[in-house]
């Protein structure tokens, strides 16, 4: 993996003014946000947050029982959030956490109060605009007991941005019988460095579902969220859909720690390379019984490129049930011929197979994004040399 030199990026002086309405963004930026899952009309969102470069520029909330604000404001309002802030991630973990710790630009704070079920998704966007921008954000999400939330986070750069670096710290707290669905859409660029550091805890009967979609080029990305199932009956599922064009390097996986009885966890990964490199590490560790976990990583290579799947199961006690599937390969010729026999040409058959393989129909995404994702799939190279 290519070394990252943070001194090449500017982490100072990137503050911007406030933005009352997301529709006031210029058309090029709005298009980039839509491709990152953001509804710029804000019609079907319980709240919206936009952070650009080194500061937040927009934050609105429309639902009682929902607190949504910039993390800096939350730290002032709640006396530094001593029970939550930097409690799951060590600031000394690596050079990226150290940079984010010493120079906080902002990030979103979301809290859903006990018993409140937010019907519409909350959306946030972490956006970079300008050459050589470095961005440090710290996100904190708290879903209290018996509450529910769907949070859509879009991360993107402007179409004119070339080299940039995004360092993102995220901490999730899911209470008893609470549910958090976290959908993250990345829309980066060919020279963008991305270093998310994520850790979450789930209490008794709680549920965490993470959906991650990356289908655009990225220079260098490394991500492996860690979720601790600490309460009896807690559940977690990590879904990822990754496409690596030529020149992209992705190391994206996840860790589930089943630390209590009756816990269940799944890591489901769909990866496709059209010339880039994907490393897909996944680890499920069971330290109590009964506990069940399943890890599934399937990769598809179209043309040149590399997929390195690394499934890992770690059981501590008799009675744990852990399993995994891993497969990397090409589209089977018999599948192409089967669809051709039913009237499709070769390109149409390939597109149909790839669309079904990626299976990116996820709850709560704008129709524009679903349509754009399908168009990207259709444009994947289906020439004879990649079959």
CSV table of C-alpha atoms in Angstrom, one decimal:
chain,number,residue,atom,x,y,z
A,1,UNK,CA,0.0,0.0,0.0
A,2,UNK,CA,1.3,3.4,-0.9
A,3,UNK,CA,2.7,5.6,1.9
A,4,UNK,CA,0.8,8.7,2.8
A,5,UNK,CA,2.6,12.0,3.6
A,6,UNK,CA,0.2,14.2,5.5
A,7,UNK,CA,2.5,17.2,5.1
A,8,UNK,CA,1.5,17.3,1.4
A,9,UNK,CA,-2.0,18.5,2.4
A,10,UNK,CA,-3.4,21.7,3.9
A,11,UNK,CA,-5.2,21.3,7.2
A,12,UNK,CA,-5.6,25.0,7.9
A,13,UNK,CA,-7.6,27.9,6.5
A,14,UNK,CA,-10.4,26.0,4.8
A,15,UNK,CA,-13.4,27.5,6.7
A,16,UNK,CA,-16.4,28.6,4.7
A,17,UNK,CA,-19.6,30.6,5.4
A,18,UNK,CA,-23.0,29.2,6.2
A,19,UNK,CA,-25.5,27.8,3.7
A,20,UNK,CA,-29.2,28.2,4.4
A,21,UNK,CA,-30.4,25.9,1.6
A,22,UNK,CA,-28.6,23.0,0.0
A,23,UNK,CA,-30.3,23.9,-3.3
A,24,UNK,CA,-28.1,27.1,-3.4
A,25,UNK,CA,-25.0,25.0,-4.1
A,26,UNK,CA,-23.7,25.3,-7.7
A,27,UNK,CA,-24.9,22.6,-10.1
A,28,UNK,CA,-21.6,20.7,-10.3
A,29,UNK,CA,-21.4,20.4,-6.5
A,30,UNK,CA,-25.0,19.3,-6.3
A,31,UNK,CA,-24.4,16.6,-8.8
A,32,UNK,CA,-21.5,15.3,-6.7
A,33,UNK,CA,-23.6,15.3,-3.6
A,34,UNK,CA,-26.4,13.4,-5.3
A,35,UNK,CA,-23.9,10.8,-6.3
A,36,UNK,CA,-23.0,10.5,-2.6
A,37,UNK,CA,-26.5,9.8,-1.5
A,38,UNK,CA,-27.5,13.4,-0.5
A,39,UNK,CA,-31.0,14.7,-1.2
A,40,UNK,CA,-30.3,18.4,-1.9
A,41,UNK,CA,-34.0,19.2,-1.8
A,42,UNK,CA,-34.1,17.9,1.8
A,43,UNK,CA,-37.7,16.9,1.2
A,44,UNK,CA,-37.6,13.4,2.7
A,45,UNK,CA,-35.0,13.9,5.4
A,46,UNK,CA,-35.5,14.3,9.1
A,47,UNK,CA,-32.3,16.4,9.2
A,48,UNK,CA,-29.3,17.5,7.1
A,49,UNK,CA,-25.7,18.3,7.9
A,50,UNK,CA,-23.0,19.5,5.4
A,51,UNK,CA,-19.4,19.9,6.3
A,52,UNK,CA,-17.1,21.5,3.7
A,53,UNK,CA,-13.3,21.4,4.0
A,54,UNK,CA,-12.6,22.7,7.6
A,55,UNK,CA,-16.0,23.6,8.9
A,56,UNK,CA,-19.8,22.9,8.9
A,57,UNK,CA,-21.8,25.2,6.6
A,58,UNK,CA,-25.3,23.7,7.0
A,59,UNK,CA,-27.3,22.0,9.7
A,60,UNK,CA,-31.1,21.6,10.0
A,61,UNK,CA,-33.3,19.2,12.0
A,62,UNK,CA,-37.0,18.7,11.6
A,63,UNK,CA,-37.9,16.0,14.1
A,64,UNK,CA,-38.6,16.2,17.8
A,65,UNK,CA,-36.3,13.8,19.8
A,66,UNK,CA,-33.5,14.2,17.3
A,67,UNK,CA,-30.4,16.3,18.1
A,68,UNK,CA,-28.2,17.1,15.1
A,69,UNK,CA,-25.3,19.6,15.3
A,70,UNK,CA,-21.6,20.1,14.6
A,71,UNK,CA,-19.5,18.1,17.0
A,72,UNK,CA,-17.7,21.3,18.2
A,73,UNK,CA,-21.1,22.7,19.2
A,74,UNK,CA,-22.0,19.4,21.0
A,75,UNK,CA,-18.7,19.5,22.9
A,76,UNK,CA,-19.5,23.0,24.2
A,77,UNK,CA,-23.1,22.1,25.0
A,78,UNK,CA,-22.4,18.8,26.8
A,79,UNK,CA,-19.2,19.7,28.7
A,80,UNK,CA,-16.9,17.8,26.3
A,81,UNK,CA,-19.1,14.6,26.1
A,82,UNK,CA,-16.8,12.8,28.6
A,83,UNK,CA,-18.7,9.5,28.3
A,84,UNK,CA,-18.5,9.3,24.5
A,85,UNK,CA,-15.9,11.4,22.8
A,86,UNK,CA,-12.7,9.5,22.0
A,87,UNK,CA,-13.8,6.6,24.2
A,88,UNK,CA,-13.9,3.9,21.6
A,89,UNK,CA,-10.9,4.9,19.5
A,90,UNK,CA,-7.4,5.6,20.8
A,91,UNK,CA,-6.1,9.0,19.6
A,92,UNK,CA,-2.6,7.3,19.5
A,93,UNK,CA,-3.7,4.5,17.3
A,94,UNK,CA,-1.8,5.8,14.2
A,95,UNK,CA,-0.7,9.0,12.6
A,96,UNK,CA,-4.2,9.7,11.2
A,97,UNK,CA,-5.9,9.5,14.5
A,98,UNK,CA,-3.2,11.7,16.0
A,99,UNK,CA,-3.8,14.3,13.3
A,100,UNK,CA,-7.6,14.3,13.8
A,101,UNK,CA,-7.2,14.5,17.6
A,102,UNK,CA,-4.9,17.5,17.6
A,103,UNK,CA,-6.7,19.5,14.9
A,104,UNK,CA,-10.4,19.0,14.9
A,105,UNK,CA,-12.3,20.6,12.0
A,106,UNK,CA,-15.7,19.4,12.9
A,107,UNK,CA,-18.0,16.5,12.1
A,108,UNK,CA,-21.6,15.6,12.9
A,109,UNK,CA,-23.1,14.8,16.3
A,110,UNK,CA,-26.4,12.9,16.1
A,111,UNK,CA,-28.4,11.7,19.1
A,112,UNK,CA,-31.8,10.1,19.1
A,113,UNK,CA,-33.5,10.2,22.5
A,114,UNK,CA,-34.8,7.2,24.3
A,115,UNK,CA,-37.9,5.6,22.6
A,116,UNK,CA,-37.9,7.9,19.6
A,117,UNK,CA,-38.1,6.3,16.2
A,118,UNK,CA,-37.1,8.6,13.4
A,119,UNK,CA,-39.2,7.7,10.4
A,120,UNK,CA,-37.2,9.5,7.7
A,121,UNK,CA,-33.4,9.2,7.2
A,122,UNK,CA,-31.0,11.8,8.6
A,123,UNK,CA,-28.4,12.8,6.0
A,124,UNK,CA,-24.9,14.2,6.4
A,125,UNK,CA,-22.2,15.0,3.9
A,126,UNK,CA,-18.4,15.5,4.3
A,127,UNK,CA,-17.3,17.4,1.3
A,128,UNK,CA,-13.9,18.6,0.1
A,129,UNK,CA,-13.3,21.3,-2.5
A,130,UNK,CA,-9.9,22.5,-3.7
A,131,UNK,CA,-6.6,21.0,-4.5
A,132,UNK,CA,-4.5,19.6,-1.6
A,133,UNK,CA,-7.2,20.0,1.0
A,134,UNK,CA,-6.8,17.9,4.2
A,135,UNK,CA,-9.9,17.3,6.3
A,136,UNK,CA,-10.2,16.1,9.9
A,137,UNK,CA,-13.6,15.2,11.2
A,138,UNK,CA,-14.9,13.4,14.2
A,139,UNK,CA,-18.5,12.0,14.0
A,140,UNK,CA,-20.4,10.8,17.1
A,141,UNK,CA,-23.8,8.9,16.8
A,142,UNK,CA,-25.8,8.0,19.9
A,143,UNK,CA,-29.1,6.0,19.5
A,144,UNK,CA,-30.5,5.6,23.0
A,145,UNK,CA,-32.6,2.7,24.3
A,146,UNK,CA,-35.6,1.7,22.2
A,147,UNK,CA,-34.8,4.3,19.6
A,148,UNK,CA,-34.3,3.9,15.8
A,149,UNK,CA,-32.4,5.9,13.2
A,150,UNK,CA,-31.3,5.6,9.5
A,151,UNK,CA,-28.3,7.8,8.9
A,152,UNK,CA,-27.1,8.4,5.3
A,153,UNK,CA,-23.6,9.8,5.1
A,154,UNK,CA,-22.2,11.0,1.8
A,155,UNK,CA,-18.5,11.7,1.4
A,156,UNK,CA,-17.3,13.4,-1.7
A,157,UNK,CA,-15.0,15.9,-3.5
A,158,UNK,CA,-15.9,18.5,-6.0
A,159,UNK,CA,-15.4,17.6,-9.7
A,160,UNK,CA,-12.4,20.0,-9.9
A,161,UNK,CA,-10.6,18.6,-6.8
A,162,UNK,CA,-7.6,16.5,-7.5
A,163,UNK,CA,-5.3,15.5,-4.6
A,164,UNK,CA,-7.0,15.6,-1.1
A,165,UNK,CA,-6.9,13.7,2.2
A,166,UNK,CA,-9.9,12.8,4.4
A,167,UNK,CA,-9.3,11.6,7.9
A,168,UNK,CA,-12.6,10.6,9.6
A,169,UNK,CA,-13.1,9.4,13.2
A,170,UNK,CA,-16.6,7.8,13.9
A,171,UNK,CA,-17.9,6.5,17.2
A,172,UNK,CA,-21.3,4.7,17.4
A,173,UNK,CA,-23.3,3.9,20.5
A,174,UNK,CA,-26.5,1.8,20.1
A,175,UNK,CA,-28.5,1.3,23.2
A,176,UNK,CA,-30.7,-1.5,24.5
A,177,UNK,CA,-33.3,-2.6,21.9
A,178,UNK,CA,-32.2,0.3,19.7
A,179,UNK,CA,-31.5,0.2,15.9
A,180,UNK,CA,-29.1,2.1,13.7
A,181,UNK,CA,-28.9,1.7,10.0
A,182,UNK,CA,-25.8,3.5,8.7
A,183,UNK,CA,-25.5,3.9,4.9
A,184,UNK,CA,-22.3,5.4,3.7
A,185,UNK,CA,-21.7,6.4,0.0
A,186,UNK,CA,-18.3,7.5,-1.1
A,187,UNK,CA,-17.7,9.6,-4.2
A,188,UNK,CA,-14.0,10.4,-4.2
A,189,UNK,CA,-11.4,11.1,-6.9
A,190,UNK,CA,-8.4,9.5,-8.4
A,191,UNK,CA,-5.8,11.2,-6.2
A,192,UNK,CA,-7.8,11.3,-2.9
A,193,UNK,CA,-6.5,9.6,0.3
A,194,UNK,CA,-9.1,8.3,2.7
A,195,UNK,CA,-8.5,7.1,6.2
A,196,UNK,CA,-11.7,6.4,8.2
A,197,UNK,CA,-11.3,5.0,11.7
A,198,UNK,CA,-14.6,3.6,13.1
A,199,UNK,CA,-15.7,1.8,16.2
A,200,UNK,CA,-19.2,1.1,17.6
A,201,UNK,CA,-20.8,-0.7,20.5
A,202,UNK,CA,-24.2,-2.4,20.6
A,203,UNK,CA,-26.1,-3.2,23.9
A,204,UNK,CA,-28.7,-5.8,24.8
A,205,UNK,CA,-31.1,-6.5,21.9
A,206,UNK,CA,-29.6,-3.7,19.8
A,207,UNK,CA,-29.1,-3.8,16.1
A,208,UNK,CA,-26.5,-2.2,13.8
A,209,UNK,CA,-26.6,-2.4,10.0
A,210,UNK,CA,-23.8,-0.8,8.0
A,211,UNK,CA,-24.2,-0.4,4.2
A,212,UNK,CA,-21.1,0.9,2.4
A,213,UNK,CA,-21.1,1.7,-1.4
A,214,UNK,CA,-18.0,2.9,-3.3
A,215,UNK,CA,-18.2,2.7,-7.1
A,216,UNK,CA,-16.1,5.7,-8.2
A,217,UNK,CA,-12.3,6.0,-8.4
A,218,UNK,CA,-10.2,6.6,-5.2
A,219,UNK,CA,-6.5,6.9,-4.9
A,220,UNK,CA,-5.9,5.1,-1.6
A,221,UNK,CA,-8.5,4.0,0.9
A,222,UNK,CA,-8.1,2.0,4.1
A,223,UNK,CA,-11.1,1.2,6.3
A,224,UNK,CA,-12.0,-1.5,8.8
A,225,UNK,CA,-14.8,-0.6,11.2
A,226,UNK,CA,-14.9,-2.5,14.5
A,227,UNK,CA,-18.3,-3.3,16.1
A,228,UNK,CA,-18.5,-4.7,19.6
A,229,UNK,CA,-21.7,-6.7,20.4
A,230,UNK,CA,-21.6,-6.3,24.1
A,231,UNK,CA,-25.2,-7.0,25.1
A,232,UNK,CA,-27.2,-10.2,25.1
A,233,UNK,CA,-29.1,-10.6,21.8
A,234,UNK,CA,-27.2,-7.8,20.0
A,235,UNK,CA,-26.9,-8.1,16.2
A,236,UNK,CA,-24.8,-6.5,13.5
A,237,UNK,CA,-24.5,-6.8,9.7
A,238,UNK,CA,-21.8,-5.1,7.6
A,239,UNK,CA,-22.6,-4.9,3.9
A,240,UNK,CA,-20.2,-3.5,1.3
A,241,UNK,CA,-20.3,-3.0,-2.4
A,242,UNK,CA,-16.9,-1.9,-3.9
A,243,UNK,CA,-15.8,-1.2,-7.4
A,244,UNK,CA,-12.1,-0.4,-8.1
A,245,UNK,CA,-11.3,1.1,-11.5
A,246,UNK,CA,-7.7,1.2,-12.8
A,247,UNK,CA,-5.5,3.1,-10.4
A,248,UNK,CA,-7.6,2.7,-7.3
A,249,UNK,CA,-6.4,1.0,-4.2
A,250,UNK,CA,-9.0,-0.1,-1.6
A,251,UNK,CA,-8.4,-1.9,1.7
A,252,UNK,CA,-11.9,-2.2,3.1
A,253,UNK,CA,-13.1,-4.8,5.6
A,254,UNK,CA,-14.6,-5.0,9.1
A,255,UNK,CA,-14.4,-6.6,12.5
A,256,UNK,CA,-17.3,-8.0,14.6
A,257,UNK,CA,-16.6,-8.9,18.2
A,258,UNK,CA,-19.4,-11.2,19.6
A,259,UNK,CA,-18.8,-10.5,23.3
A,260,UNK,CA,-22.1,-11.6,24.8
A,261,UNK,CA,-24.5,-14.6,24.6
A,262,UNK,CA,-27.1,-14.9,21.8
A,263,UNK,CA,-25.2,-12.4,19.6
A,264,UNK,CA,-25.2,-12.7,15.8
A,265,UNK,CA,-23.0,-11.0,13.2
A,266,UNK,CA,-22.6,-11.0,9.4
A,267,UNK,CA,-20.0,-9.5,7.1
A,268,UNK,CA,-21.2,-9.5,3.5
A,269,UNK,CA,-18.8,-8.1,0.8
A,270,UNK,CA,-19.3,-7.8,-2.9
A,271,UNK,CA,-16.2,-6.5,-4.8
A,272,UNK,CA,-15.5,-5.9,-8.4
A,273,UNK,CA,-12.3,-4.7,-10.0
A,274,UNK,CA,-11.9,-3.3,-13.5
A,275,UNK,CA,-8.2,-2.7,-13.1
A,276,UNK,CA,-7.7,-1.6,-9.5
A,277,UNK,CA,-6.7,-3.4,-6.3
A,278,UNK,CA,-9.1,-4.5,-3.6
A,279,UNK,CA,-8.0,-6.0,-0.3
A,280,UNK,CA,-11.0,-7.3,1.7
A,281,UNK,CA,-10.2,-8.3,5.2
A,282,UNK,CA,-13.0,-9.5,7.4
A,283,UNK,CA,-12.8,-10.9,11.0
A,284,UNK,CA,-15.5,-12.3,13.3
A,285,UNK,CA,-14.4,-13.1,16.9
A,286,UNK,CA,-16.8,-14.9,19.3
A,287,UNK,CA,-16.0,-14.8,23.0
A,288,UNK,CA,-19.3,-16.0,24.5
A,289,UNK,CA,-21.9,-18.6,23.7
A,290,UNK,CA,-24.3,-19.1,22.1
A,291,UNK,CA,-23.0,-16.9,19.3
A,292,UNK,CA,-23.3,-17.1,15.5
A,293,UNK,CA,-21.3,-15.4,12.8
A,294,UNK,CA,-21.0,-15.6,9.0
A,295,UNK,CA,-18.5,-13.9,6.7
A,296,UNK,CA,-19.0,-13.9,2.9
A,297,UNK,CA,-16.7,-12.2,0.4
A,298,UNK,CA,-17.3,-12.6,-3.3
A,299,UNK,CA,-15.1,-10.9,-5.9
A,300,UNK,CA,-15.4,-10.4,-9.6
A,301,UNK,CA,-12.5,-9.5,-11.8
A,302,UNK,CA,-13.2,-7.8,-15.2
A,303,UNK,CA,-10.0,-7.5,-17.1
A,304,UNK,CA,-6.8,-6.7,-15.1
A,305,UNK,CA,-6.9,-6.0,-11.4
A,306,UNK,CA,-6.5,-7.8,-8.1
A,307,UNK,CA,-8.8,-8.9,-5.3
A,308,UNK,CA,-7.3,-10.2,-2.1
A,309,UNK,CA,-10.0,-11.6,0.2
A,310,UNK,CA,-8.9,-12.3,3.8
A,311,UNK,CA,-11.6,-14.0,5.9
A,312,UNK,CA,-10.8,-14.7,9.5
A,313,UNK,CA,-12.8,-16.5,12.2
A,314,UNK,CA,-11.8,-16.6,15.8
A,315,UNK,CA,-13.7,-18.7,18.3
A,316,UNK,CA,-12.8,-18.8,22.0
A,317,UNK,CA,-15.4,-21.3,23.4
A,318,UNK,CA,-17.0,-24.6,22.6
A,319,UNK,CA,-20.4,-24.0,21.1
A,320,UNK,CA,-19.7,-20.9,18.9
A,321,UNK,CA,-20.9,-21.2,15.3
A,322,UNK,CA,-18.8,-19.3,12.8
A,323,UNK,CA,-18.6,-19.8,9.0
A,324,UNK,CA,-17.3,-18.1,5.9
A,325,UNK,CA,-17.4,-18.2,2.1
A,326,UNK,CA,-14.9,-16.5,-0.1
A,327,UNK,CA,-14.7,-16.6,-3.9
A,328,UNK,CA,-12.8,-14.6,-6.5
A,329,UNK,CA,-13.1,-15.1,-10.2
A,330,UNK,CA,-14.7,-14.1,-13.5
A,331,UNK,CA,-18.2,-14.3,-15.0
A,332,UNK,CA,-18.9,-17.8,-16.0
A,333,UNK,CA,-19.3,-18.3,-19.7
A,334,UNK,CA,-22.3,-20.6,-19.2
A,335,UNK,CA,-24.1,-17.7,-17.4
A,336,UNK,CA,-23.6,-15.5,-20.4
A,337,UNK,CA,-24.8,-18.2,-22.8
A,338,UNK,CA,-27.8,-18.9,-20.6
A,339,UNK,CA,-29.0,-15.2,-20.9
A,340,UNK,CA,-28.1,-15.1,-24.6
A,341,UNK,CA,-30.3,-18.0,-25.2
A,342,UNK,CA,-33.2,-15.9,-23.8
A,343,UNK,CA,-32.7,-13.0,-26.1
A,344,UNK,CA,-29.9,-10.8,-24.6
A,345,UNK,CA,-26.8,-9.9,-26.5
A,346,UNK,CA,-23.4,-10.4,-24.8
A,347,UNK,CA,-23.1,-6.9,-23.4
A,348,UNK,CA,-26.7,-7.0,-22.0
A,349,UNK,CA,-26.0,-10.4,-20.4
A,350,UNK,CA,-22.8,-9.2,-18.8
A,351,UNK,CA,-24.5,-6.0,-17.4
A,352,UNK,CA,-27.4,-8.1,-16.0
A,353,UNK,CA,-25.0,-10.5,-14.2
A,354,UNK,CA,-22.9,-7.7,-12.8
A,355,UNK,CA,-26.0,-5.8,-11.6
A,356,UNK,CA,-27.3,-8.9,-9.8
A,357,UNK,CA,-23.8,-9.6,-8.4
A,358,UNK,CA,-23.4,-6.1,-6.8
A,359,UNK,CA,-27.0,-6.0,-5.5
A,360,UNK,CA,-26.9,-2.4,-4.5
A,361,UNK,CA,-30.7,-2.0,-3.8
A,362,UNK,CA,-30.4,-0.4,-0.3
A,363,UNK,CA,-33.1,1.2,1.7
A,364,UNK,CA,-33.4,5.0,1.8
A,365,UNK,CA,-31.2,6.0,-1.2
A,366,UNK,CA,-32.5,8.8,-3.5
A,367,UNK,CA,-33.9,7.6,-6.8
A,368,UNK,CA,-31.3,9.7,-8.6
A,369,UNK,CA,-28.5,7.8,-6.9
A,370,UNK,CA,-30.0,4.4,-7.6
A,371,UNK,CA,-30.3,5.4,-11.3
A,372,UNK,CA,-26.8,6.7,-11.4
A,373,UNK,CA,-25.4,3.5,-9.8
A,374,UNK,CA,-27.2,1.4,-12.5
A,375,UNK,CA,-25.8,3.6,-15.2
A,376,UNK,CA,-22.3,3.0,-13.8
A,377,UNK,CA,-22.8,-0.7,-13.8
A,378,UNK,CA,-24.0,-0.6,-17.4
A,379,UNK,CA,-20.9,1.3,-18.5
A,380,UNK,CA,-18.5,-1.3,-17.1
A,381,UNK,CA,-16.3,-2.8,-19.8
A,382,UNK,CA,-18.0,-5.8,-21.2
A,383,UNK,CA,-15.7,-6.5,-24.1
A,384,UNK,CA,-14.5,-10.0,-24.9
A,385,UNK,CA,-11.1,-9.6,-23.1
A,386,UNK,CA,-12.7,-9.2,-19.7
A,387,UNK,CA,-14.9,-12.3,-19.7
